[in-house]
Coordinates of C-alpha atoms in Angstrom, one line a residue:
M1 CA 0.0 0.0 0.0
N2 CA 1.0 3.6 -0.5
N3 CA 2.4 5.6 2.4
I4 CA -0.1 8.3 3.1
N5 CA 2.4 10.3 5.1
S6 CA 4.6 10.8 2.0
N7 CA 3.3 14.4 1.3
T8 CA 4.9 16.6 3.9
S9 CA 3.9 19.9 2.3
K10 CA 0.1 19.4 2.5
E11 CA -2.2 21.7 4.5
I12 CA -3.1 20.5 7.9
F13 CA -6.7 20.6 9.0
H14 CA -8.3 20.1 12.4
V15 CA -11.0 17.5 11.9
A16 CA -13.4 16.6 14.7
F17 CA -15.7 13.6 14.7
L18 CA -18.9 13.5 16.8
L19 CA -19.8 9.9 17.6
R20 CA -22.4 8.3 19.9
D21 CA -19.9 5.6 21.0
L22 CA -17.4 3.1 19.6
G23 CA -19.6 0.0 19.7
Q24 CA -19.8 -2.9 17.3
G25 CA -21.6 -1.2 14.4
G26 CA -20.2 -0.9 10.9
A27 CA -20.6 2.9 11.0
E28 CA -18.5 3.1 14.1
R29 CA -15.8 0.9 12.7
S30 CA -15.5 2.7 9.3
S31 CA -15.6 6.1 11.1
L32 CA -12.7 5.1 13.3
R33 CA -10.8 3.8 10.3
L34 CA -11.3 7.2 8.7
A35 CA -10.3 9.1 11.9
N36 CA -7.2 7.0 12.3
G37 CA -6.4 7.3 8.6
L38 CA -6.6 11.1 8.7
A39 CA -4.4 11.2 11.8
N40 CA -1.8 9.0 9.9
F41 CA -2.2 11.4 7.0
G42 CA -1.0 14.2 9.3
M43 CA -4.3 15.9 10.2
K44 CA -5.1 17.0 13.7
V45 CA -8.0 14.8 14.8
T46 CA -10.4 15.1 17.7
I47 CA -13.2 12.7 18.6
F48 CA -16.2 14.0 20.6
I49 CA -18.0 11.0 22.0
L50 CA -21.4 11.0 23.7
K51 CA -20.5 8.0 25.8
R52 CA -17.0 6.7 26.2
K53 CA -17.8 3.0 25.7
G54 CA -17.5 0.4 23.0
E55 CA -15.3 -2.5 21.9
M56 CA -13.2 -0.3 19.6
L57 CA -12.0 2.3 22.1
D58 CA -8.6 0.5 22.3
S59 CA -8.2 0.9 18.5
I60 CA -8.0 4.7 18.5
N61 CA -4.8 6.2 17.1
P62 CA -2.8 7.6 20.2
D63 CA -2.4 10.9 18.3
I64 CA -6.2 11.5 18.4
Q65 CA -7.7 13.5 21.3
V66 CA -10.9 11.9 22.7
I67 CA -13.3 14.1 24.6
D68 CA -16.2 12.4 26.4
I69 CA -19.0 15.0 26.4
K70 CA -21.2 12.6 28.5
S71 CA -24.2 13.1 26.3
S72 CA -24.3 16.8 27.2
F73 CA -25.0 19.2 24.4
F74 CA -23.7 22.1 26.5
R75 CA -20.4 20.2 26.9
L76 CA -20.3 19.8 23.2
L77 CA -20.8 23.6 22.7
S78 CA -18.2 24.4 25.3
S79 CA -15.6 22.0 23.8
I80 CA -16.1 23.3 20.2
R81 CA -15.9 26.9 21.4
S82 CA -12.6 26.2 23.1
M83 CA -11.1 24.7 19.9
D84 CA -10.1 25.9 16.5
I85 CA -11.6 23.2 14.4
D86 CA -12.0 23.3 10.7
F87 CA -14.4 20.5 10.1
L88 CA -17.0 18.7 12.2
L89 CA -18.1 15.2 11.0
P90 CA -21.1 13.9 12.8
I91 CA -21.9 10.1 12.6
Y92 CA -25.6 9.5 13.5
T93 CA -25.4 12.8 15.4
S94 CA -26.2 15.3 12.6
M95 CA -28.8 17.3 14.3
R96 CA -26.5 18.0 17.3
A97 CA -23.7 19.1 15.0
L98 CA -25.9 21.4 12.9
L99 CA -27.6 22.9 15.9
A100 CA -24.2 23.5 17.4
K101 CA -23.1 25.4 14.3
A102 CA -26.4 27.4 14.3
I103 CA -25.8 28.5 17.9
L104 CA -22.1 29.1 17.9
K105 CA -21.9 30.9 14.5
M106 CA -18.3 29.8 14.2
P107 CA -16.6 29.3 10.8
F108 CA -16.1 25.5 11.1
K109 CA -17.8 23.5 8.4
V110 CA -20.1 20.6 9.0
V111 CA -19.7 17.6 6.7
L112 CA -22.6 15.2 7.1
S113 CA -22.3 11.4 6.5
Q114 CA -25.3 9.8 4.9
R115 CA -24.7 6.2 5.8
N116 CA -27.9 4.5 4.8
M117 CA -31.0 4.9 2.7
F118 CA -32.8 7.9 4.1
T119 CA -36.3 6.5 3.6
L120 CA -35.6 2.9 4.5
D121 CA -33.7 2.7 7.8
R122 CA -36.6 4.0 10.0
G123 CA -40.4 3.7 10.2
P124 CA -42.7 6.1 8.1
I125 CA -43.5 8.3 11.1
Q126 CA -39.9 8.6 12.2
T127 CA -38.8 9.2 8.6
R128 CA -41.3 12.1 8.3
L129 CA -40.2 13.7 11.6
R130 CA -36.6 13.3 10.5
F131 CA -37.4 14.9 7.2
L132 CA -38.9 18.0 8.9
R133 CA -35.9 18.3 11.2
C134 CA -33.6 18.1 8.3
K135 CA -35.5 20.8 6.4
L136 CA -35.0 23.0 9.4
L137 CA -31.3 22.5 10.0
Y138 CA -29.7 21.3 6.8
R139 CA -29.2 24.9 5.8
Y140 CA -26.2 24.8 8.0
T141 CA -24.7 21.9 6.1
D142 CA -21.5 22.5 4.1
A143 CA -21.3 19.1 2.5
C144 CA -22.9 15.7 2.7
V145 CA -20.8 12.6 2.0
C146 CA -22.8 9.6 0.9
I147 CA -21.1 6.2 1.2
S148 CA -22.4 4.9 -2.1
E149 CA -23.9 6.1 -5.4
G150 CA -27.2 4.6 -4.5
V151 CA -27.4 6.6 -1.3
A152 CA -26.4 9.7 -3.1
E153 CA -29.0 9.2 -5.8
E154 CA -31.8 9.0 -3.2
M155 CA -30.4 12.1 -1.4
R156 CA -30.5 14.1 -4.7
T157 CA -34.2 13.2 -5.2
L158 CA -35.2 14.3 -1.7
N159 CA -34.1 17.9 -2.4
L160 CA -32.9 18.3 1.2
L161 CA -29.6 19.8 0.0
P162 CA -28.3 21.5 -3.2
V163 CA -27.0 18.8 -5.5
N164 CA -23.5 20.4 -5.5
K165 CA -23.2 19.7 -1.7
I166 CA -23.7 15.9 -2.2
H167 CA -20.6 13.9 -2.7
V168 CA -19.8 10.1 -2.8
I169 CA -16.8 8.7 -0.9
Y170 CA -16.8 5.0 -0.3
N171 CA -16.0 3.8 3.2
P172 CA -12.4 3.0 4.2
V173 CA -12.2 -0.8 4.5
V174 CA -8.8 -2.3 3.8
N175 CA -6.0 -1.1 6.1
K176 CA -3.0 -2.5 7.8
E177 CA -5.0 -3.5 10.9
L178 CA -7.5 -5.5 8.9
L179 CA -4.8 -7.3 6.9
S180 CA -3.0 -8.2 10.1
Q181 CA -6.2 -9.5 11.7
I182 CA -7.0 -11.9 8.9
D183 CA -4.2 -14.2 9.8
E184 CA -5.0 -14.4 13.6
P185 CA -5.6 -18.0 14.8
I186 CA -9.0 -19.2 15.7
D187 CA -9.9 -22.1 18.0
D188 CA -13.0 -23.5 16.5
P189 CA -13.6 -27.1 15.5
W190 CA -15.6 -26.0 12.5
F191 CA -12.4 -24.5 11.0
G192 CA -9.9 -27.3 11.6
E193 CA -8.0 -29.4 9.2
N194 CA -10.2 -31.2 6.6
S195 CA -13.3 -29.6 8.2
D196 CA -16.7 -29.4 6.4
P197 CA -17.4 -26.3 4.4
V198 CA -18.9 -23.3 6.3
I199 CA -21.1 -20.4 5.1
I200 CA -20.7 -17.3 7.2
G201 CA -22.9 -14.3 7.9
V202 CA -21.8 -11.3 9.9
G203 CA -23.9 -8.5 11.3
R204 CA -26.5 -7.4 13.9
L205 CA -29.3 -9.8 14.4
G206 CA -32.0 -7.4 13.4
D207 CA -34.6 -6.8 10.7
Q208 CA -32.2 -5.0 8.3
K209 CA -29.8 -8.0 7.9
D210 CA -32.7 -10.5 7.5
F211 CA -30.8 -13.5 8.8
A212 CA -34.2 -15.4 8.8
T213 CA -34.1 -15.4 5.1
L214 CA -30.5 -16.7 5.2
I215 CA -31.4 -19.5 7.5
K216 CA -34.3 -20.5 5.1
A217 CA -32.0 -20.4 2.1
F218 CA -29.4 -22.5 4.0
E219 CA -32.1 -25.0 4.8
I220 CA -32.8 -25.3 1.0
V221 CA -29.1 -25.7 0.2
S222 CA -28.5 -28.2 3.0
K223 CA -30.8 -30.7 1.4
R224 CA -28.3 -31.1 -1.4
R225 CA -25.1 -30.4 0.6
R226 CA -25.4 -32.6 3.7
N227 CA -22.0 -31.6 5.2
L228 CA -22.5 -27.8 4.8
K229 CA -22.7 -25.6 8.0
L230 CA -23.8 -22.0 8.7
L231 CA -22.1 -19.7 11.2
L232 CA -23.7 -16.4 12.1
L233 CA -21.5 -13.9 13.9
G234 CA -23.4 -11.1 15.6
E235 CA -25.8 -10.1 18.3
G236 CA -29.2 -8.5 18.4
K237 CA -32.9 -8.5 19.3
Q238 CA -33.8 -11.2 16.9
R239 CA -31.6 -13.9 18.5
K240 CA -34.4 -15.8 20.2
M241 CA -36.5 -15.8 17.0
L242 CA -33.6 -17.0 14.9
E243 CA -32.7 -19.7 17.5
N244 CA -36.3 -21.0 17.4
M245 CA -36.3 -21.1 13.6
V246 CA -33.1 -23.2 13.6
V247 CA -34.7 -25.7 16.0
D248 CA -38.0 -25.8 14.0
L249 CA -36.0 -26.5 10.8
E250 CA -34.0 -29.2 12.6
L251 CA -30.7 -27.5 11.8
S252 CA -29.3 -27.2 15.4
E253 CA -26.3 -29.4 14.5
R254 CA -25.5 -27.4 11.5
V255 CA -26.2 -23.7 12.4
R256 CA -24.4 -21.8 15.2
M257 CA -24.8 -18.3 16.5
P258 CA -21.9 -17.7 18.9
G259 CA -22.4 -13.9 19.2
Y260 CA -20.5 -10.8 18.3
T261 CA -16.7 -11.1 17.6
A262 CA -14.5 -8.1 17.2
N263 CA -12.4 -9.9 14.6
P264 CA -14.5 -11.9 12.1
Y265 CA -11.8 -11.9 9.4
P266 CA -10.1 -15.2 10.2
Y267 CA -13.5 -16.8 9.9
M268 CA -14.1 -15.1 6.5
K269 CA -10.7 -16.3 5.3
R270 CA -11.5 -19.9 6.2
A271 CA -15.2 -19.9 5.1
A272 CA -16.4 -21.4 1.8
L273 CA -18.7 -18.5 1.3
F274 CA -19.9 -15.2 2.8
V275 CA -23.6 -14.4 2.5
L276 CA -25.3 -11.1 3.1
T277 CA -29.1 -11.1 3.0
S278 CA -29.8 -7.5 3.9
R279 CA -33.1 -5.8 3.0
Y280 CA -31.2 -2.6 2.4
E281 CA -27.7 -1.2 3.0
G282 CA -25.9 2.1 2.7
F283 CA -22.6 0.5 1.7
G284 CA -22.2 -2.9 3.4
N285 CA -18.7 -2.9 4.9
V286 CA -18.8 -6.6 5.3
V287 CA -18.8 -7.3 1.6
P288 CA -15.4 -5.7 0.8
E289 CA -14.1 -7.0 4.1
A290 CA -15.0 -10.6 2.9
L291 CA -13.4 -9.9 -0.5
A292 CA -10.2 -8.7 1.3
C293 CA -10.1 -12.1 3.1
G294 CA -10.3 -13.9 -0.3
C295 CA -13.8 -15.1 0.5
N296 CA -16.4 -15.6 -2.2
V297 CA -19.6 -13.5 -1.7
V298 CA -23.3 -13.9 -2.3
S299 CA -25.4 -10.8 -1.5
T300 CA -28.9 -9.6 -2.0
D301 CA -29.2 -7.0 -4.7
C302 CA -30.6 -4.5 -2.1
K303 CA -30.8 -0.8 -2.7
S304 CA -27.3 0.7 -2.7
G305 CA -24.0 -0.7 -1.6
P306 CA -23.3 -4.4 -2.3
S307 CA -24.1 -4.3 -6.0
E308 CA -21.7 -1.4 -6.4
V309 CA -18.9 -3.3 -4.5
L310 CA -19.5 -6.4 -6.5
E311 CA -19.9 -4.4 -9.8
G312 CA -23.2 -5.9 -10.6
G313 CA -22.1 -9.5 -10.1
K314 CA -18.6 -9.4 -11.5
Y315 CA -17.0 -10.1 -8.1
G316 CA -19.8 -12.1 -6.5
A317 CA -23.3 -13.3 -7.0
L318 CA -26.4 -11.1 -6.4
A319 CA -29.8 -12.5 -5.5
Q320 CA -33.3 -11.1 -4.8
V321 CA -34.1 -9.5 -1.5
G322 CA -36.2 -11.7 0.8
N323 CA -36.2 -14.6 -1.6
P324 CA -34.8 -17.8 0.0
E325 CA -35.0 -19.8 -3.2
D326 CA -33.1 -17.3 -5.3
I327 CA -30.5 -16.9 -2.6
A328 CA -30.1 -20.6 -2.3
G329 CA -29.5 -20.8 -6.1
A330 CA -26.8 -18.2 -5.9
I331 CA -25.2 -20.0 -3.0
N332 CA -25.1 -23.3 -4.9
T333 CA -23.7 -21.4 -8.0
M334 CA -20.9 -19.8 -6.0
L335 CA -20.0 -23.0 -4.2
D336 CA -19.8 -24.9 -7.5
N337 CA -17.9 -22.1 -9.3
P338 CA -15.9 -20.0 -6.8
L339 CA -14.0 -17.0 -8.1
P340 CA -10.2 -16.9 -7.7
K341 CA -9.1 -15.5 -4.4
E342 CA -6.6 -13.2 -6.1
L343 CA -9.4 -11.5 -8.1
L344 CA -11.5 -10.9 -4.9
I345 CA -8.5 -9.5 -3.0
S346 CA -7.6 -7.2 -5.9
R347 CA -11.2 -5.8 -6.0
A348 CA -11.1 -5.2 -2.2
K349 CA -8.0 -3.0 -2.6
F350 CA -10.2 -0.4 -4.3
F351 CA -11.8 0.3 -0.9
R352 CA -8.5 0.9 0.9
E353 CA -8.2 3.4 3.7
E354 CA -5.8 5.6 1.8
R355 CA -8.2 6.2 -1.0
A356 CA -11.0 7.4 1.4
V357 CA -8.6 9.6 3.3
E358 CA -7.3 11.2 0.1
D359 CA -10.8 11.8 -1.1
Y360 CA -11.8 13.4 2.2
F361 CA -8.7 15.6 2.1
S362 CA -9.6 16.7 -1.4
L363 CA -13.1 17.6 -0.3
F364 CA -11.7 19.5 2.7
K365 CA -9.5 21.6 0.4
K366 CA -12.4 22.5 -1.8
L367 CA -14.6 23.4 1.2
R368 CA -11.8 25.5 2.7
V369 CA -11.7 27.9 -0.2
Q370 CA -15.5 28.4 -0.3
I371 CA -17.1 31.5 1.3
P372 CA -18.0 30.6 4.9
S373 CA -21.7 29.6 5.3

């Protein structure tokens, strides 16, 4: 990979992130990768965090200042007022950031991150209320970074922001930390020498990831492939329902749900196939992560994200959302005709940390020369 510290003459910006916490979500993981990458790039980086908790706290670059505002908006205002920040990047905290700018009237610029489909990740009433809040406060937005072309297309149609404020920058995925984690050992009998093939799914056990459909698809595939197993890594509110489904389908010996793991990559490396059955995604970090591990991928062709990563099926199979039979067919196809690992790893490199950092730096430079909003 390229050394992103090679340019010593670049302008240095003070970039502040506003995060809820550093828990197990993909948004938190990719945001921390970006923050660490910007720090490695030579930027001054601060993280404002509503609650200092989460599995990834130990992964913060030591050059980054972390300020726990203890969920206090007044602490946030005080902290920003005492600093000379150039850019504020809220992650699932947009309203706080925009309200802070409206109150403080300071020249820092707010760069929003649209991480999911605006109209799909909440219920209709919540979406409507959110739309009204956005209409009120989005005037203070200097730029909105969408993490896929699909997300950006929807944002353009909503008319919440001028089109020229909407940008696309893919999430940073492949970095030195991920590459080092891939080869960590795992103590699991399913991944020993000459073990049976394993399909893996990774994500929160909730409605969006639709693991129920994955289990149904696996049940179809398992009738033909008697030695195939399914491992689901994640935790969430649907655990009990999914466990009951496994029992009802008589798959208890072939399906396991051991919970959340901070490092799923050794499992991806050793799996026969990674399957994502999401109803919708903004980007779907786990897809390029699996590719980086050399793992073949089947994904639903949900709105935005995975189809872009897989280039419409060039680097993995796409199947219909919520259709167990179609997903089962795609699984069988990929197990019978896997793509070369070298091809998958090469595609994953497009989503390297350096690329995202450089794209953000270019955006910062453009915003810096604009007339203050």
